[in-house]
GROMACS .gro file of C-alpha atoms in nm:
model
  234
    1MET     CA    1   7.002   9.146  12.969
    2LEU     CA    2   7.011   9.486  12.754
    3ASP     CA    3   6.871   9.712  13.089
    4THR     CA    4   7.185   9.517  13.278
    5ALA     CA    5   7.452   9.601  12.995
    6ALA     CA    6   7.329   9.956  12.975
    7ALA     CA    7   7.315   9.979  13.342
    8ARG     CA    8   7.681   9.855  13.375
    9PRO     CA    9   7.876  10.191  13.170
   10GLN     CA   10   7.619  10.420  13.367
   11GLY     CA   11   7.752  10.261  13.689
   12LEU     CA   12   8.160  10.317  13.568
   13ALA     CA   13   8.102  10.675  13.427
   14ALA     CA   14   7.905  10.732  13.742
   15ARG     CA   15   8.147  10.614  13.944
   16CYS     CA   16   8.516  10.783  13.779
   17THR     CA   17   8.281  11.062  13.799
   18LYS     CA   18   8.249  11.041  14.143
   19ALA     CA   19   8.613  10.996  14.175
   20LEU     CA   20   8.728  11.293  13.969
   21LEU     CA   21   8.559  11.457  14.189
   22SER     CA   22   8.664  11.411  14.554
   23PRO     CA   23   8.773  11.616  14.766
   24TRP     CA   24   9.158  11.421  14.735
   25SER     CA   25   9.134  11.482  14.345
   26ARG     CA   26   9.015  11.782  14.363
   27LEU     CA   27   9.349  11.808  14.606
   28SER     CA   28   9.522  11.711  14.352
   29LEU     CA   29   9.410  11.927  14.075
   30LEU     CA   30   9.478  12.221  14.276
   31VAL     CA   31   9.875  12.109  14.356
   32VAL     CA   32   9.971  12.095  14.005
   33LEU     CA   33   9.797  12.360  13.920
   34LEU     CA   34  10.017  12.594  14.140
   35ALA     CA   35  10.338  12.354  14.094
   36ALA     CA   36  10.202  12.449  13.719
   37ALA     CA   37  10.210  12.833  13.773
   38GLY     CA   38  10.532  12.825  14.017
   39THR     CA   39  10.695  12.670  13.721
   40CYS     CA   40  10.583  12.949  13.504
   41VAL     CA   41  10.742  13.225  13.709
   42LEU     CA   42  11.075  13.044  13.679
   43LEU     CA   43  11.035  12.972  13.300
   44PHE     CA   44  10.872  13.318  13.207
   45GLU     CA   45  10.924  13.642  13.468
   46PRO     CA   46  10.588  13.745  13.450
   47GLN     CA   47  10.678  14.018  13.683
   48ARG     CA   48  10.922  14.143  13.380
   49LEU     CA   49  10.632  14.240  13.134
   50LEU     CA   50  10.487  14.459  13.454
   51SER     CA   51  10.762  14.666  13.361
   52ASP     CA   52  10.723  14.712  13.053
   53GLY     CA   53  10.703  15.072  12.935
   54GLY     CA   54  10.406  14.889  12.645
   55LEU     CA   55  10.191  14.960  12.928
   56ARG     CA   56  10.205  15.325  12.942
   57GLN     CA   57  10.080  15.294  12.574
   58LEU     CA   58   9.764  15.209  12.632
   59GLY     CA   59   9.725  15.492  12.892
   60GLY     CA   60   9.514  15.585  13.141
   61ALA     CA   61   9.240  15.335  13.305
   62ALA     CA   62   9.341  15.032  13.019
   63ALA     CA   63   9.721  15.029  13.153
   64VAL     CA   64   9.574  15.043  13.518
   65THR     CA   65   9.353  14.792  13.501
   66VAL     CA   66   9.555  14.569  13.230
   67PHE     CA   67   9.839  14.584  13.542
   68ALA     CA   68   9.585  14.554  13.798
   69VAL     CA   69   9.534  14.231  13.620
   70ALA     CA   70   9.854  14.064  13.566
   71TYR     CA   71   9.934  14.164  13.948
   72GLY     CA   72   9.683  13.932  14.092
   73LEU     CA   73   9.697  13.603  13.786
   74CYS     CA   74  10.070  13.653  13.889
   75THR     CA   75  10.022  13.664  14.309
   76THR     CA   76   9.823  13.377  14.226
   77ALA     CA   77  10.177  13.288  14.097
   78PHE     CA   78  10.412  13.332  14.346
   79VAL     CA   79  10.544  13.667  14.152
   80PRO     CA   80  10.652  13.830  14.524
   81ARG     CA   81  10.372  14.135  14.583
   82PRO     CA   82  10.681  14.371  14.710
   83LEU     CA   83  10.869  14.348  14.356
   84LEU     CA   84  10.469  14.450  14.169
   85ASN     CA   85  10.429  14.691  14.392
   86LEU     CA   86  10.771  14.881  14.299
   87ALA     CA   87  10.742  14.787  13.976
   88ALA     CA   88  10.346  14.975  14.026
   89GLY     CA   89  10.447  15.321  14.225
   90ALA     CA   90  10.764  15.351  13.863
   91LEU     CA   91  10.484  15.282  13.591
   92PHE     CA   92  10.193  15.491  13.724
   93GLY     CA   93  10.314  15.697  14.036
   94SER     CA   94  10.160  15.717  14.427
   95GLN     CA   95   9.799  15.734  14.301
   96ALA     CA   96   9.689  15.531  14.021
   97GLY     CA   97  10.044  15.318  14.084
   98LEU     CA   98   9.831  15.214  14.481
   99THR     CA   99   9.570  15.138  14.253
  100ALA     CA  100   9.671  14.970  14.082
  101ALA     CA  101   9.830  14.763  14.297
  102LEU     CA  102   9.524  14.726  14.508
  103ALA     CA  103   9.337  14.602  14.321
  104GLY     CA  104   9.542  14.253  14.240
  105THR     CA  105   9.611  14.243  14.593
  106VAL     CA  106   9.289  14.193  14.600
  107LEU     CA  107   9.211  13.985  14.315
  108GLY     CA  108   9.481  13.774  14.332
  109ALA     CA  109   9.375  13.663  14.711
  110GLY     CA  110   9.002  13.632  14.568
  111ILE     CA  111   9.143  13.414  14.385
  112ALA     CA  112   9.400  13.176  14.583
  113PHE     CA  113   9.141  13.231  14.821
  114GLY     CA  114   8.843  13.100  14.497
  115LEU     CA  115   9.098  12.774  14.446
  116GLY     CA  116   9.096  12.678  14.702
  117ARG     CA  117   8.821  12.663  14.872
  118MET     CA  118   8.654  12.502  14.558
  119LEU     CA  119   8.988  12.263  14.561
  120GLY     CA  120   9.153  12.157  14.883
  121GLN     CA  121   8.892  12.234  15.205
  122ASP     CA  122   8.725  11.970  15.192
  123ALA     CA  123   9.017  11.707  15.167
  124LEU     CA  124   9.250  12.019  15.423
  125ARG     CA  125   8.923  12.041  15.663
  126PRO     CA  126   8.918  11.631  15.844
  127LEU     CA  127   9.384  11.689  15.888
  128VAL     CA  128   9.251  11.979  16.082
  129ARG     CA  129   9.355  11.820  16.421
  130GLY     CA  130   9.689  11.926  16.628
  131ARG     CA  131   9.578  12.229  16.857
  132TRP     CA  132   9.774  12.523  16.721
  133LEU     CA  133   9.625  12.416  16.416
  134LYS     CA  134   9.297  12.360  16.524
  135ALA     CA  135   9.342  12.747  16.722
  136ALA     CA  136   9.393  12.878  16.383
  137ASP     CA  137   9.188  12.710  16.189
  138GLY     CA  138   8.891  12.882  16.510
  139GLN     CA  139   9.015  13.195  16.604
  140LEU     CA  140   8.988  13.306  16.158
  141SER     CA  141   8.671  13.075  16.117
  142ARG     CA  142   8.536  13.301  16.403
  143HIS     CA  143   8.738  13.589  16.422
  144GLY     CA  144   8.778  13.584  16.010
  145PHE     CA  145   8.773  14.030  15.938
  146ARG     CA  146   8.937  14.078  16.337
  147SER     CA  147   9.202  13.830  16.221
  148MET     CA  148   9.279  13.822  15.814
  149LEU     CA  149   9.383  14.204  15.925
  150ALA     CA  150   9.582  14.136  16.143
  151ALA     CA  151   9.784  13.919  15.939
  152ARG     CA  152   9.832  14.140  15.611
  153LEU     CA  153   9.914  14.403  15.854
  154PHE     CA  154  10.160  14.211  15.951
  155PRO     CA  155  10.524  14.165  15.721
  156GLY     CA  156  10.596  13.855  15.840
  157VAL     CA  157  10.303  13.634  15.700
  158PRO     CA  158  10.328  13.525  15.344
  159PHE     CA  159  10.088  13.655  15.126
  160ALA     CA  160   9.945  13.294  14.970
  161ALA     CA  161   9.978  13.145  15.327
  162ALA     CA  162   9.716  13.346  15.515
  163ASN     CA  163   9.485  13.305  15.085
  164TYR     CA  164   9.558  12.933  15.177
  165CYS     CA  165   9.518  12.918  15.522
  166ALA     CA  166   9.220  13.125  15.534
  167SER     CA  167   9.022  12.921  15.249
  168VAL     CA  168   9.040  12.605  15.456
  169SER     CA  169   8.878  12.746  15.738
  170ARG     CA  170   8.530  12.857  15.722
  171MET     CA  171   8.597  13.263  15.732
  172GLY     CA  172   8.328  13.405  15.502
  173TRP     CA  173   8.436  13.606  15.123
  174LEU     CA  174   8.344  13.934  15.226
  175PRO     CA  175   8.535  13.940  15.558
  176PHE     CA  176   8.847  13.832  15.383
  177LEU     CA  177   8.834  14.064  15.114
  178LEU     CA  178   8.751  14.285  15.281
  179ALA     CA  179   9.039  14.281  15.513
  180THR     CA  180   9.302  14.223  15.223
  181GLY     CA  181   9.200  14.532  15.109
  182LEU     CA  182   9.243  14.750  15.389
  183GLY     CA  183   9.565  14.542  15.576
  184SER     CA  184   9.726  14.595  15.230
  185ILE     CA  185   9.715  14.991  15.211
  186PRO     CA  186  10.021  15.058  15.458
  187ASN     CA  187  10.244  14.793  15.360
  188THR     CA  188  10.138  14.802  14.991
  189ALA     CA  189  10.179  15.191  15.003
  190ALA     CA  190  10.495  15.237  15.121
  191TYR     CA  191  10.655  14.984  14.806
  192VAL     CA  192  10.443  15.181  14.512
  193VAL     CA  193  10.594  15.535  14.754
  194ALA     CA  194  10.913  15.366  14.740
  195GLY     CA  195  10.908  15.238  14.318
  196ALA     CA  196  10.721  15.606  14.173
  197ARG     CA  197  11.035  15.848  14.350
  198ALA     CA  198  11.354  15.555  14.304
  199SER     CA  199  11.507  15.844  14.083
  200THR     CA  200  11.539  16.086  14.382
  201PRO     CA  201  11.648  15.836  14.622
  202THR     CA  202  11.708  16.165  14.840
  203SER     CA  203  11.365  16.284  14.821
  204PRO     CA  204  11.203  16.294  15.143
  205ALA     CA  205  10.886  16.083  15.038
  206PHE     CA  206  11.172  15.844  14.934
  207LEU     CA  207  11.318  15.772  15.279
  208VAL     CA  208  10.990  15.728  15.463
  209ALA     CA  209  10.843  15.464  15.275
  210MET     CA  210  11.165  15.320  15.324
  211GLY     CA  211  11.183  15.388  15.675
  212PHE     CA  212  10.779  15.240  15.732
  213ILE     CA  213  10.922  14.891  15.527
  214ALA     CA  214  11.286  14.910  15.714
  215VAL     CA  215  11.067  14.930  16.052
  216THR     CA  216  10.806  14.710  16.006
  217GLY     CA  217  11.003  14.445  15.869
  218LEU     CA  218  11.235  14.442  16.154
  219ALA     CA  219  10.959  14.477  16.352
  220GLY     CA  220  10.771  14.132  16.209
  221ALA     CA  221  11.126  13.945  16.188
  222LEU     CA  222  11.124  14.024  16.597
  223VAL     CA  223  10.756  13.882  16.667
  224ALA     CA  224  10.821  13.572  16.490
  225TRP     CA  225  11.155  13.480  16.640
  226PHE     CA  226  10.994  13.552  16.989
  227LYS     CA  227  10.674  13.310  16.892
  228ARG     CA  228  10.974  13.042  16.737
  229ASN     CA  229  11.124  13.058  17.106
  230GLN     CA  230  10.808  13.059  17.261
  231LEU     CA  231  10.652  12.779  17.139
  232ARG     CA  232  10.978  12.563  17.159
  233GLY     CA  233  10.922  12.658  17.517
  234ARG     CA  234  10.622  12.506  17.546
   0.00000   0.00000   0.00000
């Protein structure tokens, strides 16, 4: 009798643990975390903290490190990267600002990739059944580095969307992080330089940076429009 009574609580605990660790429970946790992060951004606007001159008081590598960590957390909470890149340039100048922004970019992408891989992949992979979804998953799984590099270079692909799509695929960590770091350099550098030279809007560096941003943005819009019409035609 005692053995039977003891087995019942253990069985209940095992079932509860299994339910809490199930793919859909973990996906629900991911949705809650992302919703909470987005709400915090709307309520507290953490991106303003990164433009606070108090970071300069830390000095040197410490300020760059703190900014990079905060940058990564902010991107996970859906703060737009262009704002953060402009702040990096305004605070630290072109070289240190680019270092901080790229480090924050890779850190934020890694956090999002890890969350999606641990909490969302098992629940979402069985849903990848449509033709286009299968094609995207196959491309990311088989040609991870090349595909992610193209996504980072192409300004029309949202940063957060690329992170979570990659996490659901079978792409490895190393190709994802390397492609993110390399592919983010051109666009990030343009915004950082623009932020660093914002006080001299007629300088050649500022004009070149803004020209690059405008051209890549227009190119991204044209490609997105072309692809959209192409899909409609099919």
